[in-house]
Amino acid sequence: MVGADTAWIIVATALVLFMTLPGLALFYGGLVRARNVLSVFMHCYTIACAMSVAWLAFGYTIAFGPGGSGLWGGLDKMFLNGVTADSLAGTLPEVLFFAFQMTFAIITPALIVGAYVERANFAFVVTFSTLWMLLCYAPVVHWIWGGGILSDGGIFGETGVRDFAGGIVVHETAGLAALVIAVFLGARANQTTPPHNPGFVMIGAAMLWVGWFGFNGGSQLAADGGAAMALTVTHISAATASLTWALWERIKYGKSSMVGLVTGTIAGLASITPASGFVGPIEALIIGAIAGILCQEAVKLIRNKLKIDDTLDVFAVHGVGGIFGTIMIAVLGQGTWAAQLGGITIVGIYTVVVTSTLVVIVKAIFALRVDEETETTGLDLAQHGERAYDMSS
């Protein structure tokens, strides 16, 4: 099965990159005003490039290097030192394992983009994202997936934190970081403008759905029944959450929106991610059904009650969804309550502390927020010298 495993993870790697480029870029880009869509594309594309280089230099060795401790992997594999085409990680070529994990390191900070669109300074975005991936994301990867303190045999005993594809590692960290940045930034000057292109939103969400098969199915790291089941339950949860989100909108507001429907898709995908290697179709149906309502109510809580302008609801959808799915692993008897809740708490505290510290440091060098005039005229022209749409041509 070695050849089959390699072939499947090559495909999965491409699918996960497809989630960010162009899936997430289109999903987020369609949700903002027309004058800011290119800035969203620029953020997502630049983050993909910068995280690739940073993962090669330091990220991979911090997460998976063999020479460290329970807290980090050490620096033995900086710039893939000692890794050749013949090196193996399990049944896979190690360079392929590196590439697959690199696509996770790309999309995690890219998810945070949704919290600060339309008002964050580009230099801050690139600098913060790079440091955050190295100092927050990569260590958490090591703790849970790299044999660190939260894995089997770590601080929670023989059974460590169960997180199949990133409920804690990806979605909780990104969601909490988004919330922290949104608090530091403050609200947008104009929060009432509707999405400029709901068509982009649907297309981007559809690409994310397809790419998520590589995200969850690929996390099996093998071409076998486990990968097939992970892929299947991912699809069931996404479909169910889409329907319950739309139904809940219909009950509350009298109409089901297309943007709401596809946001439900993302909520179902985020919620099943940590559990996708441990549950079957019925459990996925339950997780998706709850996620569509739970995440929608979280959006309302954060926007209307807490008054936090997490622009594209990163924490409500990804953070709440990932945490919910992680807890459901314990509810369904596939992990211990101590490990699941303990992992959420430890990673949550670490993420908030590191994110807050990095925001303070980086904004002392680069402005966190653009000036009022730039925010009014739009980031596309002011920061990048381009417009997405030239109505005169």
Short mmCIF file of C-alpha atoms in Angstrom, two decimals:
data_model
loop_
_atom_site.label_atom_id
_atom_site.label_comp_id
_atom_site.label_asym_id
_atom_site.label_seq_id
_atom_site.Cartn_x
_atom_site.Cartn_y
_atom_site.Cartn_z
CA MET A 1 0.00 0.00 0.00
CA VAL A 2 3.03 2.30 0.15
CA GLY A 3 2.55 3.48 -3.45
CA ALA A 4 -1.19 3.97 -2.95
CA ASP A 5 -0.60 5.92 0.26
CA THR A 6 1.86 8.20 -1.51
CA ALA A 7 -0.47 8.76 -4.47
CA TRP A 8 -3.42 9.63 -2.21
CA ILE A 9 -1.47 12.10 -0.07
CA ILE A 10 -0.10 13.82 -3.18
CA VAL A 11 -3.73 14.37 -4.23
CA ALA A 12 -4.74 15.38 -0.69
CA THR A 13 -1.92 17.93 -0.55
CA ALA A 14 -3.19 19.57 -3.73
CA LEU A 15 -6.75 19.56 -2.36
CA VAL A 16 -5.75 21.30 0.88
CA LEU A 17 -3.81 23.99 -1.00
CA PHE A 18 -6.91 24.39 -3.19
CA MET A 19 -8.84 25.23 -0.02
CA THR A 20 -6.83 28.42 0.44
CA LEU A 21 -6.10 29.17 -3.21
CA PRO A 22 -8.62 29.91 -4.53
CA GLY A 23 -11.35 28.55 -2.18
CA LEU A 24 -10.91 30.64 0.95
CA ALA A 25 -9.87 33.70 -1.06
CA LEU A 26 -13.12 33.62 -3.05
CA PHE A 27 -15.25 32.81 0.00
CA TYR A 28 -13.86 35.73 1.99
CA GLY A 29 -13.50 38.01 -1.04
CA GLY A 30 -17.16 37.75 -1.94
CA LEU A 31 -18.22 38.73 1.56
CA VAL A 32 -16.49 42.14 1.62
CA ARG A 33 -17.17 45.40 -0.23
CA ALA A 34 -16.07 45.60 -3.86
CA ARG A 35 -13.36 48.13 -2.96
CA ASN A 36 -11.65 45.58 -0.68
CA VAL A 37 -11.86 42.30 -2.58
CA LEU A 38 -8.32 42.47 -4.00
CA SER A 39 -6.90 43.12 -0.55
CA VAL A 40 -8.51 39.87 0.64
CA PHE A 41 -7.03 38.01 -2.33
CA MET A 42 -3.66 39.64 -1.62
CA HIS A 43 -3.76 38.60 2.03
CA CYS A 44 -4.61 34.97 1.23
CA TYR A 45 -2.09 34.65 -1.60
CA THR A 46 0.77 36.34 0.27
CA ILE A 47 0.11 34.28 3.39
CA ALA A 48 0.29 31.13 1.26
CA CYS A 49 3.69 32.19 -0.06
CA ALA A 50 5.12 33.42 3.25
CA MET A 51 3.95 30.39 5.25
CA SER A 52 5.49 28.04 2.70
CA VAL A 53 8.92 29.59 3.17
CA ALA A 54 8.54 29.87 6.96
CA TRP A 55 7.39 26.24 7.22
CA LEU A 56 10.45 25.13 5.25
CA ALA A 57 12.82 27.23 7.35
CA PHE A 58 11.53 26.64 10.88
CA GLY A 59 7.88 25.58 11.07
CA TYR A 60 8.30 21.93 10.14
CA THR A 61 11.15 21.28 12.53
CA ILE A 62 9.36 23.04 15.41
CA ALA A 63 6.30 20.86 14.78
CA PHE A 64 7.87 17.52 13.84
CA GLY A 65 11.62 17.72 14.43
CA PRO A 66 13.10 14.83 16.44
CA GLY A 67 15.59 16.75 18.58
CA GLY A 68 13.35 18.77 20.87
CA SER A 69 11.10 18.09 23.86
CA GLY A 70 7.43 17.80 24.73
CA LEU A 71 7.04 21.51 24.01
CA TRP A 72 8.72 21.77 20.62
CA GLY A 73 10.49 19.67 18.02
CA GLY A 74 13.84 21.40 18.04
CA LEU A 75 15.79 22.70 15.05
CA ASP A 76 17.34 19.55 13.61
CA LYS A 77 15.29 19.74 10.40
CA MET A 78 15.55 23.42 9.55
CA PHE A 79 15.27 23.86 5.78
CA LEU A 80 14.59 20.09 5.60
CA ASN A 81 18.12 19.32 6.73
CA GLY A 82 18.81 15.62 6.25
CA VAL A 83 15.54 14.96 4.38
CA THR A 84 15.98 13.32 0.99
CA ALA A 85 13.66 11.77 -1.56
CA ASP A 86 14.25 8.41 0.15
CA SER A 87 13.51 9.57 3.72
CA LEU A 88 10.29 8.12 5.14
CA ALA A 89 7.67 9.33 7.60
CA GLY A 90 5.66 6.18 8.24
CA THR A 91 4.78 4.81 4.81
CA LEU A 92 5.15 8.20 3.11
CA PRO A 93 8.15 9.98 1.67
CA GLU A 94 8.99 12.51 4.37
CA VAL A 95 9.14 15.33 1.86
CA LEU A 96 5.51 14.57 0.98
CA PHE A 97 4.52 14.55 4.66
CA PHE A 98 6.26 17.93 4.92
CA ALA A 99 4.29 19.27 1.94
CA PHE A 100 0.96 17.97 3.24
CA GLN A 101 1.51 19.56 6.63
CA MET A 102 2.68 22.75 4.93
CA THR A 103 -0.76 23.22 3.38
CA PHE A 104 -2.25 23.12 6.90
CA ALA A 105 0.27 25.74 8.01
CA ILE A 106 -0.91 27.87 5.08
CA ILE A 107 -4.65 27.72 5.66
CA THR A 108 -4.60 28.19 9.45
CA PRO A 109 -3.29 31.79 9.48
CA ALA A 110 -5.26 32.43 6.27
CA LEU A 111 -8.47 31.65 8.16
CA ILE A 112 -7.70 34.55 10.52
CA VAL A 113 -7.92 36.95 7.55
CA GLY A 114 -11.70 36.95 7.90
CA ALA A 115 -11.51 38.78 11.24
CA TYR A 116 -9.62 41.84 10.02
CA VAL A 117 -10.64 42.33 6.38
CA GLU A 118 -11.38 45.89 5.26
CA ARG A 119 -9.26 47.59 7.93
CA ALA A 120 -5.93 45.83 8.63
CA ASN A 121 -2.60 47.14 7.35
CA PHE A 122 -0.94 44.78 4.85
CA ALA A 123 2.55 44.92 6.43
CA PHE A 124 1.06 43.99 9.80
CA VAL A 125 -0.85 41.08 8.26
CA VAL A 126 2.20 39.47 6.66
CA THR A 127 4.52 39.97 9.65
CA PHE A 128 1.99 38.86 12.25
CA SER A 129 0.89 35.80 10.22
CA THR A 130 4.45 34.56 9.83
CA LEU A 131 5.35 34.95 13.49
CA TRP A 132 2.02 33.51 14.63
CA MET A 133 2.43 30.40 12.51
CA LEU A 134 5.92 29.78 13.94
CA LEU A 135 5.24 30.67 17.57
CA CYS A 136 1.62 29.59 18.05
CA TYR A 137 0.53 27.13 15.37
CA ALA A 138 3.72 25.05 14.99
CA PRO A 139 4.17 24.39 18.75
CA VAL A 140 0.52 23.34 19.08
CA VAL A 141 1.01 20.94 16.15
CA HIS A 142 3.93 19.42 18.03
CA TRP A 143 1.94 19.11 21.27
CA ILE A 144 -0.87 17.13 19.65
CA TRP A 145 0.42 15.59 16.40
CA GLY A 146 4.19 15.59 16.90
CA GLY A 147 4.47 13.49 20.05
CA GLY A 148 4.39 16.44 22.44
CA ILE A 149 2.79 17.07 25.81
CA LEU A 150 -0.84 16.63 24.73
CA SER A 151 -0.39 13.46 22.69
CA ASP A 152 -0.69 9.87 23.89
CA GLY A 153 1.59 9.32 26.87
CA GLY A 154 1.74 13.04 27.62
CA ILE A 155 0.27 14.99 30.51
CA PHE A 156 -3.14 13.32 30.16
CA GLY A 157 -1.76 9.81 30.37
CA GLU A 158 -1.98 6.95 27.90
CA THR A 159 -4.86 8.51 25.96
CA GLY A 160 -3.99 12.03 24.91
CA VAL A 161 -5.99 14.65 23.05
CA ARG A 162 -7.93 13.28 20.09
CA ASP A 163 -7.86 15.74 17.19
CA PHE A 164 -7.92 13.90 13.89
CA ALA A 165 -7.53 16.77 11.43
CA GLY A 166 -7.38 20.05 13.35
CA GLY A 167 -10.38 20.99 15.50
CA ILE A 168 -7.96 22.33 18.10
CA VAL A 169 -4.77 22.61 16.05
CA VAL A 170 -6.36 24.58 13.19
CA HIS A 171 -9.84 25.84 14.04
CA GLU A 172 -9.57 26.71 17.71
CA THR A 173 -6.22 28.45 17.29
CA ALA A 174 -7.34 30.41 14.22
CA GLY A 175 -10.73 31.24 15.74
CA LEU A 176 -9.32 32.56 19.00
CA ALA A 177 -6.58 34.50 17.24
CA ALA A 178 -9.25 36.08 15.04
CA LEU A 179 -11.25 37.12 18.09
CA VAL A 180 -8.19 38.66 19.77
CA ILE A 181 -7.24 40.66 16.67
CA ALA A 182 -10.83 41.84 16.22
CA VAL A 183 -10.81 43.19 19.79
CA PHE A 184 -7.50 45.00 19.24
CA LEU A 185 -8.69 46.46 15.92
CA GLY A 186 -12.09 47.70 16.97
CA ALA A 187 -15.12 47.77 14.72
CA ARG A 188 -15.20 48.82 11.09
CA ALA A 189 -16.48 52.29 10.31
CA ASN A 190 -19.22 50.74 8.16
CA GLN A 191 -20.61 47.37 9.26
CA THR A 192 -23.85 47.47 7.28
CA THR A 193 -22.63 46.96 3.71
CA PRO A 194 -23.81 43.58 2.35
CA PRO A 195 -21.48 41.09 0.58
CA HIS A 196 -20.54 42.51 -2.80
CA ASN A 197 -20.57 39.16 -4.61
CA PRO A 198 -22.55 36.27 -3.06
CA GLY A 199 -21.66 34.23 -6.14
CA PHE A 200 -17.99 34.32 -5.12
CA VAL A 201 -19.05 33.21 -1.64
CA MET A 202 -20.87 30.15 -2.98
CA ILE A 203 -18.05 29.20 -5.36
CA GLY A 204 -15.45 29.61 -2.62
CA ALA A 205 -17.48 27.53 -0.17
CA ALA A 206 -17.91 24.79 -2.79
CA MET A 207 -14.14 24.74 -3.34
CA LEU A 208 -13.58 24.53 0.41
CA TRP A 209 -16.01 21.60 0.62
CA VAL A 210 -14.16 19.69 -2.10
CA GLY A 211 -10.75 20.58 -0.66
CA TRP A 212 -11.86 19.41 2.80
CA PHE A 213 -11.86 15.83 1.50
CA GLY A 214 -8.07 16.16 1.33
CA PHE A 215 -7.96 17.97 4.67
CA ASN A 216 -9.80 15.26 6.62
CA GLY A 217 -9.39 12.23 4.37
CA GLY A 218 -5.70 12.96 3.93
CA SER A 219 -5.17 13.12 7.69
CA GLN A 220 -5.46 9.33 7.75
CA LEU A 221 -2.06 9.43 5.95
CA ALA A 222 -3.01 6.25 4.11
CA ALA A 223 -5.16 5.10 1.22
CA ASP A 224 -7.49 2.83 3.19
CA GLY A 225 -10.95 2.47 4.66
CA GLY A 226 -10.19 4.98 7.39
CA ALA A 227 -9.56 7.68 4.79
CA ALA A 228 -12.74 6.73 2.97
CA MET A 229 -14.78 6.94 6.18
CA ALA A 230 -13.23 10.30 7.12
CA LEU A 231 -14.13 11.65 3.69
CA THR A 232 -17.68 10.30 3.92
CA VAL A 233 -18.47 11.66 7.39
CA THR A 234 -17.00 15.02 6.35
CA HIS A 235 -19.49 15.22 3.50
CA ILE A 236 -22.46 14.16 5.64
CA SER A 237 -21.72 16.73 8.34
CA ALA A 238 -21.28 19.53 5.79
CA ALA A 239 -24.55 18.69 4.04
CA THR A 240 -26.51 18.41 7.28
CA ALA A 241 -25.17 21.64 8.79
CA SER A 242 -26.00 23.50 5.58
CA LEU A 243 -29.61 22.40 5.86
CA THR A 244 -30.00 23.12 9.57
CA TRP A 245 -28.44 26.58 9.19
CA ALA A 246 -30.86 27.39 6.36
CA LEU A 247 -33.83 25.96 8.27
CA TRP A 248 -32.93 27.92 11.41
CA GLU A 249 -32.72 31.11 9.32
CA ARG A 250 -36.13 30.33 7.86
CA ILE A 251 -37.65 29.82 11.29
CA LYS A 252 -36.16 33.01 12.72
CA TYR A 253 -36.30 35.41 9.78
CA GLY A 254 -38.75 33.91 7.31
CA LYS A 255 -36.11 33.42 4.59
CA SER A 256 -33.13 31.17 3.99
CA SER A 257 -30.15 33.00 2.45
CA MET A 258 -27.60 31.53 0.09
CA VAL A 259 -24.74 33.07 2.08
CA GLY A 260 -26.23 31.50 5.21
CA LEU A 261 -26.57 28.10 3.54
CA VAL A 262 -22.91 27.96 2.54
CA THR A 263 -21.75 29.37 5.87
CA GLY A 264 -23.55 26.37 7.38
CA THR A 265 -21.45 24.18 5.11
CA ILE A 266 -18.26 25.60 6.61
CA ALA A 267 -19.64 25.20 10.14
CA GLY A 268 -20.35 21.53 9.46
CA LEU A 269 -16.89 21.01 7.98
CA ALA A 270 -15.11 22.69 10.88
CA SER A 271 -17.15 20.75 13.44
CA ILE A 272 -16.52 17.31 11.95
CA THR A 273 -12.80 17.95 11.40
CA PRO A 274 -11.49 16.79 14.82
CA ALA A 275 -13.89 13.83 14.94
CA SER A 276 -13.69 12.69 11.32
CA GLY A 277 -11.32 9.81 12.07
CA PHE A 278 -13.33 8.51 15.01
CA VAL A 279 -17.02 8.56 14.05
CA GLY A 280 -19.43 7.06 11.55
CA PRO A 281 -22.18 8.54 9.35
CA ILE A 282 -24.87 8.69 12.06
CA GLU A 283 -22.57 10.54 14.45
CA ALA A 284 -21.62 12.88 11.59
CA LEU A 285 -25.31 13.54 10.98
CA ILE A 286 -25.74 14.52 14.63
CA ILE A 287 -22.64 16.73 14.68
CA GLY A 288 -23.66 18.53 11.49
CA ALA A 289 -27.26 19.01 12.61
CA ILE A 290 -26.18 20.70 15.83
CA ALA A 291 -23.35 22.69 14.23
CA GLY A 292 -25.64 24.50 11.78
CA ILE A 293 -27.67 25.97 14.65
CA LEU A 294 -24.91 26.31 17.25
CA CYS A 295 -22.54 28.28 15.02
CA GLN A 296 -25.35 30.52 13.77
CA GLU A 297 -26.27 31.40 17.35
CA ALA A 298 -22.58 32.02 18.10
CA VAL A 299 -22.52 34.56 15.25
CA LYS A 300 -25.45 36.38 16.84
CA LEU A 301 -23.83 36.29 20.29
CA ILE A 302 -20.49 37.72 19.17
CA ARG A 303 -21.96 40.36 16.87
CA ASN A 304 -24.98 41.54 18.84
CA LYS A 305 -24.25 40.76 22.48
CA LEU A 306 -20.48 41.02 22.76
CA LYS A 307 -20.27 43.71 20.05
CA ILE A 308 -17.04 42.29 18.62
CA ASP A 309 -16.56 42.97 14.90
CA ASP A 310 -15.05 39.64 13.85
CA THR A 311 -15.89 40.66 10.30
CA LEU A 312 -16.51 37.30 8.65
CA ASP A 313 -17.34 35.35 11.83
CA VAL A 314 -14.12 33.35 12.04
CA PHE A 315 -14.47 32.49 15.71
CA ALA A 316 -18.21 31.79 15.59
CA VAL A 317 -17.86 29.35 12.68
CA HIS A 318 -14.33 27.92 12.90
CA GLY A 319 -13.52 28.41 16.58
CA VAL A 320 -16.89 27.34 17.97
CA GLY A 321 -17.20 24.58 15.38
CA GLY A 322 -13.75 23.15 16.09
CA ILE A 323 -14.24 23.27 19.86
CA PHE A 324 -17.71 21.69 19.56
CA GLY A 325 -16.40 18.84 17.41
CA THR A 326 -13.53 18.24 19.83
CA ILE A 327 -15.96 17.97 22.75
CA MET A 328 -18.19 15.61 20.75
CA ILE A 329 -15.30 13.13 20.60
CA ALA A 330 -15.63 12.75 24.38
CA VAL A 331 -19.45 12.76 24.24
CA LEU A 332 -19.33 9.87 21.78
CA GLY A 333 -16.82 7.93 23.87
CA GLN A 334 -13.92 8.23 21.45
CA GLY A 335 -11.68 10.21 23.81
CA THR A 336 -11.41 11.10 27.47
CA TRP A 337 -13.14 14.14 28.91
CA ALA A 338 -9.97 15.19 30.71
CA ALA A 339 -7.88 15.16 27.56
CA GLN A 340 -10.45 16.81 25.30
CA LEU A 341 -11.41 19.62 27.68
CA GLY A 342 -7.86 19.97 28.96
CA GLY A 343 -6.49 20.25 25.44
CA ILE A 344 -9.05 22.90 24.51
CA THR A 345 -8.21 24.90 27.65
CA ILE A 346 -4.42 24.70 27.41
CA VAL A 347 -4.30 25.50 23.71
CA GLY A 348 -6.89 28.24 24.17
CA ILE A 349 -4.93 30.02 26.87
CA TYR A 350 -1.66 29.65 24.95
CA THR A 351 -3.24 31.00 21.75
CA VAL A 352 -4.73 34.06 23.44
CA VAL A 353 -1.46 34.89 25.22
CA VAL A 354 0.77 34.42 22.17
CA THR A 355 -1.63 36.22 19.82
CA SER A 356 -2.03 39.19 22.16
CA THR A 357 1.72 39.46 22.66
CA LEU A 358 2.44 39.32 18.94
CA VAL A 359 -0.20 41.94 18.15
CA VAL A 360 1.37 44.34 20.67
CA ILE A 361 4.89 43.72 19.34
CA VAL A 362 4.09 43.86 15.63
CA LYS A 363 1.83 46.90 15.85
CA ALA A 364 4.71 48.75 17.51
CA ILE A 365 6.58 48.28 14.21
CA PHE A 366 3.78 48.41 11.64
CA ALA A 367 0.42 50.10 12.01
CA LEU A 368 -2.27 47.57 12.89
CA ARG A 369 -5.11 49.48 11.25
CA VAL A 370 -5.23 51.62 8.12
CA ASP A 371 -6.18 55.28 8.46
CA GLU A 372 -9.76 56.49 8.19
CA GLU A 373 -9.41 57.75 4.63
CA THR A 374 -7.99 54.41 3.42
CA GLU A 375 -10.77 52.51 5.13
CA THR A 376 -13.36 54.74 3.44
CA THR A 377 -11.90 54.61 -0.06
CA GLY A 378 -10.98 50.94 0.18
CA LEU A 379 -7.78 48.97 0.69
CA ASP A 380 -7.48 47.81 -2.91
CA LEU A 381 -6.48 51.15 -4.39
CA ALA A 382 -4.86 52.66 -1.30
CA GLN A 383 -2.62 49.72 -0.36
CA HIS A 384 -2.19 47.84 -3.63
CA GLY A 385 -2.79 50.38 -6.39
CA GLU A 386 -5.42 48.27 -8.16
CA ARG A 387 -9.17 47.87 -8.45
CA ALA A 388 -11.01 44.59 -8.85
CA TYR A 389 -13.60 46.15 -11.14
CA ASP A 390 -13.16 48.91 -13.73
CA MET A 391 -16.71 49.86 -14.64
CA SER A 392 -15.55 52.13 -17.47
CA SER A 393 -13.73 49.45 -19.49
#
